[in-house]
Coordinates of C-alpha atoms in Angstrom, one line a residue:
Chain A
M1 CA 30.3 17.6 -14.9
T2 CA 29.2 21.0 -13.7
D3 CA 25.7 21.7 -12.5
I4 CA 25.0 23.8 -15.6
E5 CA 26.1 20.9 -17.9
K6 CA 24.1 18.5 -15.9
N7 CA 21.1 20.7 -16.2
Q8 CA 21.5 21.1 -19.9
V9 CA 21.7 17.3 -20.4
F10 CA 18.7 16.8 -18.3
E11 CA 16.6 19.5 -19.9
K12 CA 17.4 18.0 -23.3
Y13 CA 16.3 14.6 -22.0
N14 CA 13.1 16.1 -20.5
K15 CA 12.1 17.8 -23.7
G16 CA 12.5 14.5 -25.6
T17 CA 10.4 12.8 -22.9
H18 CA 7.5 15.2 -23.4
V19 CA 7.6 14.7 -27.2
Y20 CA 7.9 10.9 -27.1
G21 CA 5.4 10.7 -24.2
K22 CA 2.8 12.7 -26.1
I23 CA 3.3 10.6 -29.3
A24 CA 3.0 7.3 -27.4
A25 CA -0.1 8.5 -25.4
G26 CA -1.7 9.9 -28.5
I27 CA -1.3 6.7 -30.5
T28 CA -2.5 4.6 -27.6
L29 CA -5.5 6.8 -27.2
L30 CA -6.4 6.5 -30.9
L31 CA -6.1 2.7 -30.8
L32 CA -7.9 2.5 -27.5
L33 CA -10.9 4.2 -28.9
S34 CA -10.8 2.5 -32.3
A35 CA -10.5 -1.0 -30.8
P36 CA -14.3 -1.4 -29.9
F37 CA -15.2 -0.2 -33.5
V38 CA -12.7 -2.7 -35.0
M39 CA -14.3 -5.4 -32.9
G40 CA -17.7 -4.1 -34.1
L41 CA -16.6 -4.5 -37.7
H42 CA -15.3 -7.9 -37.0
L43 CA -18.4 -9.0 -35.1
G44 CA -20.8 -7.2 -37.5
A45 CA -22.4 -5.3 -34.6
M46 CA -21.3 -1.7 -33.8
P47 CA -21.6 -0.3 -30.3
S48 CA -25.0 1.1 -29.4
L49 CA -24.6 4.8 -28.9
P50 CA -27.8 5.4 -26.9
A51 CA -26.7 2.6 -24.4
F52 CA -23.3 4.2 -24.5
G53 CA -24.7 7.6 -23.5
K54 CA -26.8 6.0 -20.7
A55 CA -23.8 4.1 -19.3
F56 CA -21.6 7.1 -19.5
I57 CA -24.0 9.1 -17.3
A58 CA -24.4 6.3 -14.9
V59 CA -20.8 5.3 -14.4
G60 CA -18.6 7.3 -16.7
I61 CA -18.9 10.7 -15.0
I62 CA -17.6 9.4 -11.7
W63 CA -14.5 8.1 -13.5
F64 CA -14.1 11.4 -15.3
A65 CA -13.9 13.2 -12.0
S66 CA -11.7 10.5 -10.5
S67 CA -9.3 10.6 -13.5
I68 CA -8.8 14.4 -13.1
V69 CA -8.1 13.9 -9.4
E70 CA -5.8 11.0 -10.1
Y71 CA -3.9 13.1 -12.7
L72 CA -3.5 16.1 -10.5
V73 CA -2.4 14.1 -7.5
Y74 CA -0.1 11.5 -9.1
T75 CA 1.7 13.6 -11.7
P76 CA 3.9 15.3 -9.2
M77 CA 4.9 12.0 -7.7
L78 CA 5.6 10.4 -11.0
G79 CA 7.5 13.1 -13.0
A80 CA 7.1 13.6 -16.8
G81 CA 8.3 10.1 -18.0
G82 CA 6.5 8.3 -15.2
T83 CA 3.3 10.2 -15.9
Y84 CA 3.1 9.4 -19.6
L85 CA 3.9 5.7 -19.0
A86 CA 1.7 5.3 -16.0
F87 CA -1.3 6.9 -17.7
I88 CA -0.8 4.6 -20.7
T89 CA -0.5 1.4 -18.6
G90 CA -2.8 2.2 -15.7
N91 CA -3.1 0.3 -12.4
L92 CA -1.8 3.4 -10.8
I93 CA -3.1 3.1 -7.3
N94 CA -2.5 -0.6 -6.8
M95 CA 0.8 -0.8 -8.6
K96 CA 2.6 2.1 -10.4
I97 CA 2.4 4.7 -7.6
P98 CA 3.5 2.4 -4.8
C99 CA 6.1 1.0 -7.1
A100 CA 7.5 4.4 -8.0
V101 CA 7.3 5.7 -4.4
N102 CA 9.0 2.5 -3.2
A103 CA 11.8 2.9 -5.7
R104 CA 12.2 6.6 -4.7
D105 CA 12.5 5.6 -1.1
T106 CA 14.8 2.6 -1.8
V107 CA 17.4 4.8 -3.5
G108 CA 16.6 8.0 -1.6
T109 CA 15.8 10.6 -4.2
K110 CA 13.7 13.7 -3.6
T111 CA 10.5 14.6 -5.4
G112 CA 11.0 17.1 -8.2
T113 CA 14.7 16.4 -8.7
P114 CA 16.2 15.1 -12.0
E115 CA 17.3 12.0 -10.2
N116 CA 13.7 11.3 -9.1
E117 CA 12.5 11.8 -12.7
I118 CA 15.0 9.2 -13.9
I119 CA 14.2 6.7 -11.0
S120 CA 10.5 7.1 -11.5
T121 CA 10.7 6.5 -15.3
L122 CA 12.9 3.5 -14.8
S123 CA 10.6 2.1 -12.1
I124 CA 7.3 2.5 -14.0
A125 CA 8.8 1.2 -17.3
T126 CA 10.2 -1.8 -15.5
S127 CA 6.9 -2.3 -13.7
S128 CA 4.9 -2.1 -17.0
L129 CA 7.3 -4.6 -18.7
V130 CA 7.0 -7.1 -15.8
T131 CA 3.2 -6.7 -15.9
I132 CA 3.1 -7.4 -19.6
V133 CA 5.3 -10.5 -19.2
V134 CA 3.3 -11.8 -16.3
L135 CA 0.0 -11.2 -18.1
A136 CA 1.2 -12.7 -21.3
L137 CA 2.6 -15.8 -19.6
G138 CA -0.5 -16.0 -17.5
V139 CA -2.8 -15.8 -20.4
I140 CA -0.8 -18.5 -22.2
L141 CA -1.0 -20.7 -19.1
L142 CA -4.5 -19.6 -18.4
I143 CA -6.2 -22.9 -19.2
P144 CA -4.1 -25.2 -17.1
L145 CA -3.8 -22.5 -14.3
Q146 CA -7.4 -21.7 -14.1
P147 CA -8.5 -24.4 -11.7
I148 CA -5.7 -23.6 -9.2
L149 CA -6.1 -19.8 -9.4
Q150 CA -9.8 -19.9 -9.3
S151 CA -10.0 -22.5 -6.6
P152 CA -12.2 -21.2 -3.8
V153 CA -9.4 -21.9 -1.2
L154 CA -7.2 -19.2 -2.8
Q155 CA -9.9 -16.6 -3.4
P156 CA -9.6 -14.8 0.0
A157 CA -5.9 -14.2 -0.8
F158 CA -6.6 -12.5 -4.1
D159 CA -9.7 -10.7 -2.9
N160 CA -7.4 -9.0 -0.3
V161 CA -4.5 -7.9 -2.5
V162 CA -5.5 -4.2 -2.1
P163 CA -5.9 -4.2 1.8
A164 CA -2.5 -6.1 1.9
L165 CA -0.9 -3.3 -0.1
F166 CA -2.4 -0.5 1.9
G167 CA -1.5 -2.2 5.2
A168 CA 2.1 -2.4 4.2
M169 CA 2.1 1.2 2.9
A170 CA 0.3 2.4 6.0
Y171 CA 3.1 1.2 8.3
K172 CA 5.7 2.7 5.9
Y173 CA 4.0 6.1 5.7
F174 CA 2.3 6.5 9.1
R175 CA 5.5 5.6 10.9
G176 CA 7.2 8.8 11.9
N177 CA 4.3 10.8 10.5
M178 CA 1.6 9.8 13.0
K179 CA 1.0 13.5 13.8
I180 CA 0.0 14.0 10.2
A181 CA -1.9 10.7 9.9
A182 CA -4.0 10.7 13.0
I183 CA -6.7 13.2 12.1
P184 CA -7.2 12.1 8.4
L185 CA -7.3 8.4 9.6
V186 CA -9.8 9.1 12.4
T187 CA -11.9 11.4 10.2
M188 CA -12.1 9.0 7.3
S189 CA -12.9 6.1 9.5
I190 CA -15.8 8.1 11.2
L191 CA -17.0 9.3 7.8
F192 CA -17.1 5.8 6.3
I193 CA -18.8 4.4 9.5
F194 CA -21.5 7.0 9.3
V195 CA -21.8 7.1 5.5
P196 CA -21.0 3.5 4.4
S197 CA -22.4 4.2 0.9
L198 CA -19.2 6.2 0.3
I199 CA -17.1 3.1 0.5
S200 CA -17.8 2.4 -3.1
S201 CA -16.4 5.8 -4.0
T202 CA -13.3 5.7 -1.8
S203 CA -11.2 7.0 -4.7
F204 CA -13.2 10.3 -4.4
M205 CA -12.3 10.6 -0.7
I206 CA -8.5 10.5 -1.5
M207 CA -8.7 14.3 -2.4
P208 CA -10.2 15.5 0.9
A209 CA -8.1 13.1 3.0
G210 CA -4.9 14.2 1.1
A211 CA -5.8 17.8 1.4
M212 CA -6.4 17.4 5.1
A213 CA -3.0 15.6 5.5
I214 CA -1.2 18.3 3.5
G215 CA -2.8 21.0 5.6
I216 CA -1.7 19.4 8.8
A217 CA 1.8 18.7 7.4
Y218 CA 2.0 22.4 6.5
F219 CA 1.0 23.4 10.0
F220 CA 3.7 21.3 11.5
Y221 CA 6.2 22.4 8.9
K222 CA 5.5 26.1 9.7
K223 CA 5.6 25.3 13.4
G224 CA 8.9 23.5 13.1
K225 CA 10.4 26.4 11.2
A226 CA 9.2 28.9 13.7
N227 CA 10.9 26.9 16.5
Chain B
M1 CA -5.3 -4.2 -34.9
D2 CA -4.1 -5.3 -31.5
L3 CA -3.7 -2.8 -28.8
S4 CA -1.2 -5.0 -27.0
L5 CA 1.1 -4.5 -30.0
L6 CA 1.4 -0.8 -29.3
N7 CA 1.5 -1.4 -25.6
S8 CA 4.4 -3.5 -26.4
P9 CA 7.6 -4.0 -24.5
V10 CA 9.4 -1.9 -27.2
M11 CA 8.0 1.3 -25.9
Y12 CA 8.9 0.6 -22.3
I13 CA 12.4 -0.6 -23.2
F14 CA 12.8 2.7 -25.2
F15 CA 11.8 4.8 -22.2
M16 CA 13.9 2.7 -19.9
I17 CA 17.1 3.0 -22.0
R18 CA 16.6 6.8 -22.4
A19 CA 16.2 7.2 -18.7
Y20 CA 19.2 5.0 -17.9
R21 CA 21.4 6.9 -20.4
A22 CA 20.2 10.3 -19.1
G23 CA 20.8 9.1 -15.5
K24 CA 24.4 8.1 -16.4
A25 CA 24.9 11.3 -18.3
I26 CA 24.0 13.5 -15.2
G27 CA 26.3 11.4 -13.1
M28 CA 23.8 9.2 -11.2
D29 CA 25.0 6.2 -9.4
V30 CA 24.5 3.2 -11.8
S31 CA 24.0 0.8 -8.9
K32 CA 21.0 2.9 -7.7
M33 CA 19.4 2.7 -11.1
R34 CA 20.0 -1.0 -11.2
R35 CA 18.5 -1.3 -7.7
T36 CA 15.5 0.6 -8.9
I37 CA 15.0 -1.8 -11.8
I38 CA 15.3 -4.9 -9.6
S39 CA 13.1 -3.6 -6.8
S40 CA 10.4 -2.4 -9.2
A41 CA 10.5 -5.7 -11.0
T42 CA 10.1 -7.7 -7.8
F43 CA 7.5 -5.3 -6.5
T44 CA 5.4 -5.7 -9.6
V45 CA 5.3 -9.5 -9.8
L46 CA 2.7 -9.9 -7.0
P47 CA 0.3 -7.2 -8.0
S48 CA 0.6 -8.4 -11.6
V49 CA -0.6 -11.8 -10.5
G50 CA -3.6 -10.0 -9.0
I51 CA -4.2 -8.3 -12.3
L52 CA -4.0 -11.6 -14.1
L53 CA -6.6 -12.9 -11.7
G54 CA -8.7 -9.9 -12.7
V55 CA -8.3 -11.0 -16.4
I56 CA -9.4 -14.5 -15.3
A57 CA -12.3 -13.2 -13.3
L58 CA -13.6 -11.1 -16.2
S59 CA -12.8 -13.7 -18.8
G60 CA -15.9 -15.7 -17.6
S61 CA -18.2 -13.0 -19.1
L62 CA -16.1 -11.0 -21.6
G63 CA -13.7 -13.6 -22.9
T64 CA -10.0 -13.3 -22.5
P65 CA -8.8 -10.8 -25.1
L66 CA -10.9 -7.8 -23.9
P67 CA -10.0 -8.0 -20.2
W68 CA -6.4 -8.7 -21.2
L69 CA -6.3 -5.5 -23.4
R70 CA -8.2 -3.4 -20.9
L71 CA -6.1 -4.4 -18.0
S72 CA -2.9 -3.7 -20.0
V73 CA -3.9 -0.2 -21.2
I74 CA -4.8 2.3 -18.4
G75 CA -6.9 -0.4 -16.8
A76 CA -7.4 -1.2 -13.2
L77 CA -9.4 -4.1 -12.0
H78 CA -11.7 -2.2 -9.7
Y79 CA -12.5 0.2 -12.5
E80 CA -13.0 -2.4 -15.2
T81 CA -15.2 -4.6 -13.1
Q82 CA -17.4 -1.7 -12.0
V83 CA -17.7 -0.1 -15.4
A84 CA -18.3 -3.4 -17.3
E85 CA -21.0 -4.2 -14.8
G86 CA -22.6 -0.7 -15.1
A87 CA -22.3 -0.8 -18.9
A88 CA -24.0 -4.2 -19.0
E89 CA -26.8 -2.9 -16.9
A90 CA -27.2 0.2 -19.1
I91 CA -27.5 -2.0 -22.2
G92 CA -30.3 -3.9 -20.5
L93 CA -28.5 -7.0 -19.3
S94 CA -29.1 -8.1 -15.7
G95 CA -25.4 -7.9 -15.2
L96 CA -22.2 -9.2 -16.6
H97 CA -23.5 -12.6 -17.6
L98 CA -22.2 -14.6 -20.6
S99 CA -25.6 -16.2 -21.2
E100 CA -27.1 -12.7 -22.0
M101 CA -24.2 -11.3 -24.0
T102 CA -24.8 -10.2 -27.6
P103 CA -22.2 -8.9 -30.1
E104 CA -23.7 -5.4 -29.8
A105 CA -23.7 -5.5 -26.0
F106 CA -20.1 -6.7 -26.1
T107 CA -18.8 -3.9 -28.4
T108 CA -20.8 -1.3 -26.4
I109 CA -19.2 -2.5 -23.1
A110 CA -15.8 -2.4 -24.8
L111 CA -16.4 1.2 -25.9
I112 CA -17.6 2.3 -22.5
M113 CA -14.6 0.6 -20.8
S114 CA -12.2 2.3 -23.2
F115 CA -13.9 5.7 -23.2
C116 CA -14.4 6.3 -19.5
I117 CA -10.8 5.6 -18.7
M118 CA -9.2 7.9 -21.3
W119 CA -9.2 11.2 -19.4
G120 CA -5.9 10.6 -17.6
M121 CA -4.2 10.0 -20.9
I122 CA -5.8 13.1 -22.5
L123 CA -4.7 15.2 -19.5
S124 CA -1.2 13.8 -19.7
I125 CA -1.0 14.8 -23.3
I126 CA -2.2 18.3 -22.9
L127 CA -1.2 19.3 -19.4
T128 CA 1.9 17.4 -18.2
K129 CA 4.5 19.9 -19.4
T130 CA 2.7 23.0 -18.0
Y131 CA 1.6 21.3 -14.8
L132 CA 5.1 20.0 -13.9
K133 CA 6.6 23.4 -14.8
K134 CA 4.3 25.2 -12.5
L135 CA 4.9 22.7 -9.7
K136 CA 8.6 23.0 -10.1
K137 CA 8.4 26.8 -9.6
K138 CA 6.4 26.6 -6.4
P139 CA 8.4 24.4 -4.0
K140 CA 11.7 25.8 -5.2
N141 CA 11.7 28.8 -2.9
I142 CA 11.2 26.6 0.1
E143 CA 13.4 23.7 -0.9
N144 CA 16.4 25.8 -1.9
E145 CA 17.0 26.6 1.7
E146 CA 17.6 22.9 2.5
S147 CA 18.5 21.1 -0.7
A148 CA 22.2 21.6 -0.7
N149 CA 22.5 17.9 -1.5
V150 CA 20.5 17.0 -4.6
E151 CA 22.6 14.0 -5.5
G152 CA 20.2 11.4 -4.2
E153 CA 22.0 10.8 -1.0
V154 CA 19.2 12.3 0.9
K155 CA 17.2 9.9 3.0
A156 CA 13.6 9.4 2.3
E157 CA 12.4 11.1 5.5
P158 CA 11.2 14.4 4.1
K159 CA 10.5 15.8 7.6
K160 CA 14.2 15.8 8.4
N161 CA 15.8 16.4 5.0
G162 CA 13.5 17.9 2.5
G163 CA 11.4 21.0 2.0
F164 CA 7.7 21.2 2.1
G165 CA 7.2 19.9 -1.5
N166 CA 8.6 16.5 -0.4
L167 CA 6.6 16.6 2.9
A168 CA 3.4 17.5 1.0
M169 CA 3.8 14.4 -1.2
T170 CA 4.4 12.2 1.8
A171 CA 1.3 13.8 3.4
M172 CA -0.7 13.2 0.3
F173 CA 0.2 9.5 0.5
V174 CA -0.7 9.5 4.2
G175 CA -4.1 10.9 3.3
L176 CA -4.6 8.4 0.5
V177 CA -3.7 5.4 2.7
S178 CA -6.0 6.9 5.5
A179 CA -8.9 7.0 3.1
Y180 CA -8.5 3.3 2.2
I181 CA -7.9 2.1 5.8
G182 CA -10.9 4.2 6.9
S183 CA -13.0 2.5 4.3
Y184 CA -12.1 -0.9 5.7
V185 CA -13.1 0.3 9.2
G186 CA -16.3 1.8 7.9
G187 CA -17.0 -1.4 5.9
F188 CA -16.6 -3.5 9.0
V189 CA -18.6 -1.3 11.4
S190 CA -21.5 -0.2 9.2
T191 CA -22.0 -2.5 6.2
G192 CA -25.6 -3.7 6.5
G193 CA -26.6 -0.9 8.9
L194 CA -24.9 1.7 11.1
F195 CA -22.8 0.1 14.0
T196 CA -24.0 -3.4 13.2
F197 CA -20.4 -4.7 13.0
K198 CA -21.6 -7.2 10.4
G199 CA -19.1 -6.2 7.6
S200 CA -16.1 -8.2 6.9
W201 CA -13.2 -7.7 9.2
L202 CA -10.9 -9.6 6.9
S203 CA -9.7 -6.4 5.1
I204 CA -8.7 -4.8 8.4
A205 CA -7.0 -8.0 9.6
V206 CA -5.1 -8.3 6.3
A207 CA -4.0 -4.7 6.4
T208 CA -2.9 -5.1 10.0
I209 CA -0.9 -8.2 9.2
A210 CA 0.7 -6.6 6.2
A211 CA 1.7 -3.6 8.4
L212 CA 3.2 -5.9 11.0
V213 CA 5.3 -7.8 8.5
M214 CA 6.3 -4.5 6.9
A215 CA 7.5 -3.4 10.4
L216 CA 9.5 -6.6 10.6
F217 CA 11.1 -5.9 7.2
I218 CA 11.9 -2.3 8.2
W219 CA 13.4 -3.6 11.5
L220 CA 15.6 -6.1 9.6
S221 CA 16.7 -3.5 7.1
E222 CA 17.4 -0.7 9.6
K223 CA 18.5 -2.6 12.8
K224 CA 20.0 -5.7 11.3
K225 CA 21.5 -3.9 8.3
A226 CA 19.9 -6.3 5.9
T227 CA 19.2 -3.6 3.3
W228 CA 18.5 -6.2 0.5
V229 CA 15.2 -7.0 2.1
E230 CA 14.0 -3.5 1.1
S231 CA 13.3 -4.7 -2.4
F232 CA 11.0 -7.4 -1.2
S233 CA 9.5 -5.6 1.8
I234 CA 6.1 -4.5 0.2
A235 CA 5.7 -7.7 -1.9
G236 CA 6.8 -9.8 1.0
S237 CA 4.4 -8.1 3.4
M238 CA 1.6 -8.5 0.9
I239 CA 2.1 -12.2 0.2
V240 CA 2.3 -13.1 3.9
A241 CA -0.9 -11.1 4.7
M242 CA -2.7 -12.6 1.6
G243 CA -1.5 -16.1 2.6
L244 CA -2.8 -15.6 6.1
S245 CA -6.1 -14.3 4.8
I246 CA -6.8 -17.8 3.5
L247 CA -6.2 -19.2 7.0
L248 CA -8.3 -16.4 8.6
N249 CA -11.1 -17.0 6.1
T250 CA -11.2 -20.6 7.1
I251 CA -11.5 -19.7 10.8
V252 CA -14.3 -17.2 10.0
G253 CA -15.9 -19.9 8.0

């Protein structure tokens, strides 16, 4: 297959991905927003709109900004198919992104290539399927499992699932990139030490930390090219 | 109408089959695609159990169906917990307590949880095509110089093999991890007052253990040529670190 033919096949696939992705996301969005009202009909109590407004101002705006940041940052990592699926299924930072990046690294594809687009979609679709199966099985087994899973002995393990993930990812990404990682790591640590209230908005700090790391990477990239 | 029906396996299988076929059509190595599926499946099991625990944690106050749905459709445990708590407070409850829950409070919480998370989905509908097109144009000039081999045989070290687009993504991830690791350091040093060192050091310890185990996996994979461990490296590092956190927690008391 020539490169031109390959491109044609991929472009056709990509076009379809956008169409199917938009349809899937659109229907999901509609159902997502109608579910609380359907529950309201069933329960005979519609959501309170004044309370909704109040809560949106208190907590919603933060997530609005965070969603925009997440979208802008993660879309290039995920590609088209991965983006539609990941923004339908969620759990991006703790699962989908590391999963897609891990898959990309395992098979060795490069960001922005057709191969990466395929790998990313396969990875996120698989991940979503496995999550659905685990959740469904878990919910079915919920009653007998509950005492074991909620036993205080196991709680520290599950409370620390996110640090465990970032520890593993830290080694993987800092290794060989310490020149890039040193300044953002030190800066973020100092910032959180002096402004501990920011800890609850760590997702907001991803952007400046990422921008800093990209800036440093660009500096070394230019320097490397100059040499 | 059950959201989980739409978020059903059919949609993912459909996207998977399309991607697999397209991969084959453009001449990708089938074994690589299979490895992707296996490694993604094994990678996902452990965090999925974490999500399941989130469902269990929230089921105490919201019942099982709502957390189950919310954590299956653009949910994330840290988001759901925070928003549900905030919503409950806005309605006038003292927090997410079952004893205070009313049908109106419940549906309002459900609406807020659904509404506040939808932006990523909206953006993906209206922006993805344009955004990816623009991104594709940008790095091309730089990458063309080095990307003679686009067939996926490139190693994942962008510094050596890729252009700046690839390196920028790695850097973004470095920044992201830095923010979280920094938050653990800050939490330990300054929770409860600047430089009081009264915060929990468990997060730092767990992250360190996971990093060390990851180092071992990478060593096995690279030096001992046990490449199969790659599929289990992250999940394995996490499970060891999480397991040891139980032990550490006992020591801390």
